[in-house]
Amino acid sequence: PITPGELLCLGSSLAFSGLFYYLYRRKAKVVARIQEAPKLQVDDDLPALVSAAEGRCLPYVALEGIVLPAQAALTSHYHEGLQGVIQKLLLKEHRLIWNSLARSW
């Protein structure tokens, strides 16, 4: 005989397995779209391509070209001869509202 506790464990295990499989499939589709992304060269034609695209945005595009660092290139501690750069990010904060209940912005 199966006890109610065993049924509960079996049901929750199946529910979690289904949820994780669903999340896995969603992420696998995103990875497939990224791997199939068109490869574009960084050249004088790129601004024209971006302005001609819908919404002036190119989703999932791999850009190939030479990148020059603003100051000094980062060198890897683990792979000799491997260098990289960091993209400058711009963070724009919207209007902050004081929450008196949580005492935070």
Short mmCIF file of N, CA and C in Angstrom, two decimals:
data_model
loop_
_atom_site.label_atom_id
_atom_site.label_comp_id
_atom_site.label_asym_id
_atom_site.label_seq_id
_atom_site.Cartn_x
_atom_site.Cartn_y
_atom_site.Cartn_z
N PRO A 1 0.83 -1.21 0.00
CA PRO A 1 0.00 0.00 0.00
C PRO A 1 0.87 1.26 0.00
N ILE A 2 0.39 2.28 -0.72
CA ILE A 2 1.10 3.55 -0.82
C ILE A 2 0.50 4.52 0.18
N THR A 3 1.35 5.15 0.95
CA THR A 3 0.89 6.09 1.96
C THR A 3 0.66 7.47 1.34
N PRO A 4 -0.14 8.32 1.98
CA PRO A 4 -0.35 9.67 1.44
C PRO A 4 0.93 10.49 1.37
N GLY A 5 1.85 10.25 2.29
CA GLY A 5 3.13 10.96 2.24
C GLY A 5 3.93 10.60 1.00
N GLU A 6 3.90 9.33 0.63
CA GLU A 6 4.61 8.89 -0.58
C GLU A 6 3.97 9.49 -1.82
N LEU A 7 2.64 9.56 -1.84
CA LEU A 7 1.94 10.17 -2.97
C LEU A 7 2.28 11.66 -3.08
N LEU A 8 2.36 12.32 -1.94
CA LEU A 8 2.71 13.73 -1.93
C LEU A 8 4.13 13.93 -2.46
N CYS A 9 5.05 13.11 -2.03
CA CYS A 9 6.44 13.20 -2.51
C CYS A 9 6.52 12.91 -4.00
N LEU A 10 5.80 11.91 -4.47
CA LEU A 10 5.80 11.57 -5.89
C LEU A 10 5.21 12.70 -6.72
N GLY A 11 4.10 13.26 -6.25
CA GLY A 11 3.46 14.36 -6.98
C GLY A 11 4.33 15.60 -7.04
N SER A 12 4.93 15.95 -5.91
CA SER A 12 5.80 17.14 -5.91
C SER A 12 7.04 16.90 -6.76
N SER A 13 7.57 15.69 -6.75
CA SER A 13 8.72 15.37 -7.58
C SER A 13 8.38 15.50 -9.06
N LEU A 14 7.22 15.00 -9.45
CA LEU A 14 6.79 15.12 -10.85
C LEU A 14 6.55 16.58 -11.22
N ALA A 15 5.95 17.35 -10.31
CA ALA A 15 5.69 18.75 -10.59
C ALA A 15 7.00 19.53 -10.76
N PHE A 16 7.96 19.31 -9.88
CA PHE A 16 9.25 19.99 -10.01
C PHE A 16 9.99 19.56 -11.27
N SER A 17 9.92 18.27 -11.59
CA SER A 17 10.57 17.79 -12.82
C SER A 17 9.95 18.45 -14.04
N GLY A 18 8.64 18.56 -14.07
CA GLY A 18 7.97 19.23 -15.18
C GLY A 18 8.34 20.69 -15.28
N LEU A 19 8.39 21.38 -14.13
CA LEU A 19 8.76 22.78 -14.12
C LEU A 19 10.18 22.99 -14.62
N PHE A 20 11.12 22.19 -14.13
CA PHE A 20 12.51 22.35 -14.55
C PHE A 20 12.71 21.98 -16.02
N TYR A 21 11.96 21.00 -16.52
CA TYR A 21 12.06 20.65 -17.93
C TYR A 21 11.52 21.79 -18.79
N TYR A 22 10.43 22.41 -18.36
CA TYR A 22 9.86 23.54 -19.08
C TYR A 22 10.87 24.69 -19.13
N LEU A 23 11.51 25.02 -18.00
CA LEU A 23 12.51 26.08 -17.97
C LEU A 23 13.71 25.73 -18.83
N TYR A 24 14.11 24.47 -18.81
CA TYR A 24 15.24 24.02 -19.64
C TYR A 24 14.92 24.21 -21.12
N ARG A 25 13.73 23.83 -21.54
CA ARG A 25 13.36 23.95 -22.95
C ARG A 25 13.31 25.41 -23.39
N ARG A 26 12.81 26.31 -22.52
CA ARG A 26 12.77 27.74 -22.84
C ARG A 26 14.17 28.27 -23.04
N LYS A 27 15.08 27.93 -22.14
CA LYS A 27 16.46 28.41 -22.25
C LYS A 27 17.17 27.79 -23.45
N ALA A 28 16.84 26.54 -23.76
CA ALA A 28 17.46 25.89 -24.92
C ALA A 28 17.05 26.59 -26.22
N LYS A 29 15.82 27.09 -26.29
CA LYS A 29 15.39 27.82 -27.48
C LYS A 29 16.15 29.13 -27.61
N VAL A 30 16.39 29.81 -26.49
CA VAL A 30 17.15 31.06 -26.52
C VAL A 30 18.58 30.80 -26.96
N VAL A 31 19.18 29.75 -26.45
CA VAL A 31 20.55 29.40 -26.83
C VAL A 31 20.62 29.07 -28.31
N ALA A 32 19.63 28.36 -28.82
CA ALA A 32 19.61 28.02 -30.25
C ALA A 32 19.51 29.29 -31.10
N ARG A 33 18.70 30.26 -30.67
CA ARG A 33 18.58 31.52 -31.41
C ARG A 33 19.90 32.28 -31.40
N ILE A 34 20.60 32.25 -30.27
CA ILE A 34 21.88 32.96 -30.18
C ILE A 34 22.92 32.29 -31.07
N GLN A 35 22.93 30.96 -31.10
CA GLN A 35 23.91 30.25 -31.92
C GLN A 35 23.64 30.44 -33.41
N GLU A 36 22.39 30.68 -33.78
CA GLU A 36 22.04 30.89 -35.18
C GLU A 36 22.10 32.37 -35.57
N ALA A 37 22.58 33.21 -34.68
CA ALA A 37 22.62 34.65 -34.93
C ALA A 37 23.54 34.95 -36.11
N PRO A 38 23.13 35.89 -36.94
CA PRO A 38 24.00 36.26 -38.06
C PRO A 38 25.24 36.97 -37.56
N LYS A 39 26.36 36.75 -38.25
CA LYS A 39 27.62 37.36 -37.88
C LYS A 39 27.87 38.56 -38.79
N LEU A 40 28.03 39.71 -38.18
CA LEU A 40 28.25 40.95 -38.93
C LEU A 40 29.62 41.50 -38.59
N GLN A 41 30.21 42.18 -39.54
CA GLN A 41 31.50 42.81 -39.33
C GLN A 41 31.29 44.25 -38.87
N VAL A 42 32.18 44.72 -38.01
CA VAL A 42 32.15 46.11 -37.57
C VAL A 42 32.83 46.92 -38.66
N ASP A 43 32.02 47.60 -39.46
CA ASP A 43 32.56 48.42 -40.54
C ASP A 43 31.61 49.60 -40.77
N ASP A 44 31.80 50.29 -41.89
CA ASP A 44 30.99 51.48 -42.17
C ASP A 44 29.56 51.14 -42.53
N ASP A 45 29.26 49.91 -42.91
CA ASP A 45 27.89 49.52 -43.28
C ASP A 45 27.01 49.21 -42.08
N LEU A 46 27.59 49.01 -40.91
CA LEU A 46 26.83 48.62 -39.73
C LEU A 46 25.79 49.67 -39.30
N PRO A 47 26.11 50.96 -39.25
CA PRO A 47 25.07 51.93 -38.87
C PRO A 47 23.88 51.94 -39.83
N ALA A 48 24.14 51.71 -41.10
CA ALA A 48 23.03 51.67 -42.07
C ALA A 48 22.15 50.44 -41.83
N LEU A 49 22.77 49.31 -41.48
CA LEU A 49 21.99 48.11 -41.18
C LEU A 49 21.12 48.30 -39.94
N VAL A 50 21.67 48.94 -38.92
CA VAL A 50 20.92 49.16 -37.68
C VAL A 50 19.77 50.13 -37.92
N SER A 51 20.01 51.19 -38.65
CA SER A 51 18.94 52.17 -38.89
C SER A 51 17.85 51.60 -39.80
N ALA A 52 18.19 50.64 -40.66
CA ALA A 52 17.19 50.04 -41.54
C ALA A 52 16.38 48.94 -40.86
N ALA A 53 16.86 48.44 -39.72
CA ALA A 53 16.17 47.36 -39.02
C ALA A 53 14.92 47.89 -38.32
N GLU A 54 14.00 46.97 -38.06
CA GLU A 54 12.76 47.33 -37.38
C GLU A 54 13.05 47.76 -35.94
N GLY A 55 12.61 48.93 -35.58
CA GLY A 55 12.84 49.44 -34.23
C GLY A 55 14.27 49.87 -33.99
N ARG A 56 15.04 50.00 -35.05
CA ARG A 56 16.47 50.37 -34.97
C ARG A 56 17.21 49.47 -33.99
N CYS A 57 16.91 48.18 -34.06
CA CYS A 57 17.51 47.21 -33.15
C CYS A 57 17.72 45.89 -33.89
N LEU A 58 18.87 45.28 -33.69
CA LEU A 58 19.17 43.97 -34.27
C LEU A 58 19.23 42.94 -33.16
N PRO A 59 18.21 42.10 -33.02
CA PRO A 59 18.24 41.10 -31.94
C PRO A 59 19.18 39.95 -32.28
N TYR A 60 19.96 39.54 -31.31
CA TYR A 60 20.86 38.38 -31.42
C TYR A 60 21.75 38.46 -32.65
N VAL A 61 22.68 39.38 -32.63
CA VAL A 61 23.65 39.55 -33.70
C VAL A 61 25.04 39.40 -33.11
N ALA A 62 25.90 38.64 -33.78
CA ALA A 62 27.28 38.49 -33.35
C ALA A 62 28.12 39.48 -34.16
N LEU A 63 28.78 40.39 -33.47
CA LEU A 63 29.63 41.38 -34.14
C LEU A 63 31.07 40.90 -34.11
N GLU A 64 31.70 40.95 -35.27
CA GLU A 64 33.09 40.55 -35.39
C GLU A 64 33.89 41.75 -35.84
N GLY A 65 35.01 41.98 -35.19
CA GLY A 65 35.87 43.08 -35.57
C GLY A 65 36.91 43.33 -34.52
N ILE A 66 37.70 44.35 -34.73
CA ILE A 66 38.77 44.69 -33.80
C ILE A 66 38.23 45.69 -32.78
N VAL A 67 38.49 45.40 -31.53
CA VAL A 67 38.08 46.27 -30.43
C VAL A 67 39.33 46.85 -29.80
N LEU A 68 39.34 48.13 -29.62
CA LEU A 68 40.48 48.79 -28.98
C LEU A 68 40.09 49.19 -27.56
N PRO A 69 40.93 48.90 -26.57
CA PRO A 69 40.60 49.27 -25.19
C PRO A 69 40.74 50.77 -24.98
N ALA A 70 39.93 51.30 -24.07
CA ALA A 70 40.00 52.73 -23.76
C ALA A 70 41.29 53.05 -23.02
N GLN A 71 41.70 52.16 -22.10
CA GLN A 71 42.94 52.38 -21.36
C GLN A 71 43.91 51.24 -21.64
N ALA A 72 43.84 50.18 -20.86
CA ALA A 72 44.73 49.03 -21.06
C ALA A 72 43.88 47.77 -21.15
N ALA A 73 44.28 46.84 -21.98
CA ALA A 73 43.54 45.59 -22.11
C ALA A 73 43.75 44.73 -20.88
N LEU A 74 42.73 43.95 -20.53
CA LEU A 74 42.83 43.03 -19.40
C LEU A 74 43.52 41.76 -19.87
N THR A 75 44.45 41.26 -19.10
CA THR A 75 45.11 40.01 -19.44
C THR A 75 44.63 38.91 -18.50
N SER A 76 44.52 37.72 -19.03
CA SER A 76 44.03 36.58 -18.26
C SER A 76 45.13 36.03 -17.37
N HIS A 77 44.76 35.66 -16.16
CA HIS A 77 45.70 35.03 -15.23
C HIS A 77 45.84 33.55 -15.52
N TYR A 78 44.89 32.99 -16.25
CA TYR A 78 44.83 31.54 -16.45
C TYR A 78 45.29 31.09 -17.84
N HIS A 79 45.14 31.97 -18.86
CA HIS A 79 45.54 31.62 -20.22
C HIS A 79 46.51 32.68 -20.73
N GLU A 80 47.71 32.24 -21.02
CA GLU A 80 48.75 33.16 -21.46
C GLU A 80 48.41 33.70 -22.85
N GLY A 81 48.52 34.99 -23.02
CA GLY A 81 48.27 35.60 -24.31
C GLY A 81 46.81 35.97 -24.56
N LEU A 82 45.92 35.67 -23.65
CA LEU A 82 44.50 35.98 -23.82
C LEU A 82 44.22 37.35 -23.20
N GLN A 83 43.61 38.24 -23.99
CA GLN A 83 43.30 39.58 -23.53
C GLN A 83 41.83 39.88 -23.78
N GLY A 84 41.31 40.84 -23.03
CA GLY A 84 39.92 41.22 -23.18
C GLY A 84 39.71 42.66 -22.78
N VAL A 85 38.52 43.17 -23.07
CA VAL A 85 38.14 44.53 -22.70
C VAL A 85 36.79 44.48 -22.02
N ILE A 86 36.45 45.54 -21.31
CA ILE A 86 35.17 45.66 -20.64
C ILE A 86 34.36 46.74 -21.35
N GLN A 87 33.13 46.41 -21.65
CA GLN A 87 32.24 47.37 -22.29
C GLN A 87 31.79 48.39 -21.24
N LYS A 88 31.79 49.65 -21.61
CA LYS A 88 31.31 50.68 -20.70
C LYS A 88 29.79 50.60 -20.63
N LEU A 89 29.28 50.60 -19.43
CA LEU A 89 27.84 50.53 -19.24
C LEU A 89 27.32 51.86 -18.74
N LEU A 90 26.14 52.21 -19.16
CA LEU A 90 25.49 53.42 -18.71
C LEU A 90 24.23 53.02 -17.98
N LEU A 91 24.15 53.39 -16.73
CA LEU A 91 22.99 53.07 -15.91
C LEU A 91 22.19 54.33 -15.71
N LYS A 92 20.93 54.28 -16.14
CA LYS A 92 20.05 55.44 -15.99
C LYS A 92 18.97 55.07 -14.99
N GLU A 93 18.98 55.76 -13.87
CA GLU A 93 17.98 55.49 -12.84
C GLU A 93 16.78 56.40 -13.07
N HIS A 94 15.62 55.82 -12.90
CA HIS A 94 14.39 56.58 -13.05
C HIS A 94 14.03 57.22 -11.71
N ARG A 95 12.97 57.90 -11.67
CA ARG A 95 12.54 58.64 -10.49
C ARG A 95 12.46 57.74 -9.27
N LEU A 96 13.08 58.18 -8.20
CA LEU A 96 13.05 57.43 -6.95
C LEU A 96 11.94 57.95 -6.05
N ILE A 97 11.22 57.05 -5.42
CA ILE A 97 10.14 57.41 -4.51
C ILE A 97 10.44 56.78 -3.15
N TRP A 98 10.36 57.57 -2.10
CA TRP A 98 10.62 57.09 -0.76
C TRP A 98 9.44 56.24 -0.29
N ASN A 99 9.74 55.01 0.14
CA ASN A 99 8.73 54.13 0.70
C ASN A 99 8.87 54.20 2.21
N SER A 100 7.93 54.91 2.86
CA SER A 100 8.04 55.11 4.30
C SER A 100 7.80 53.83 5.09
N LEU A 101 7.03 52.89 4.52
CA LEU A 101 6.79 51.64 5.22
C LEU A 101 8.05 50.78 5.26
N ALA A 102 8.72 50.65 4.13
CA ALA A 102 9.95 49.85 4.07
C ALA A 102 11.18 50.68 4.39
N ARG A 103 11.02 52.00 4.50
CA ARG A 103 12.11 52.93 4.76
C ARG A 103 13.25 52.77 3.75
N SER A 104 12.86 52.80 2.49
CA SER A 104 13.86 52.68 1.43
C SER A 104 13.38 53.50 0.24
N TRP A 105 14.26 53.75 -0.69
CA TRP A 105 13.94 54.47 -1.91
C TRP A 105 13.44 53.52 -2.94
#
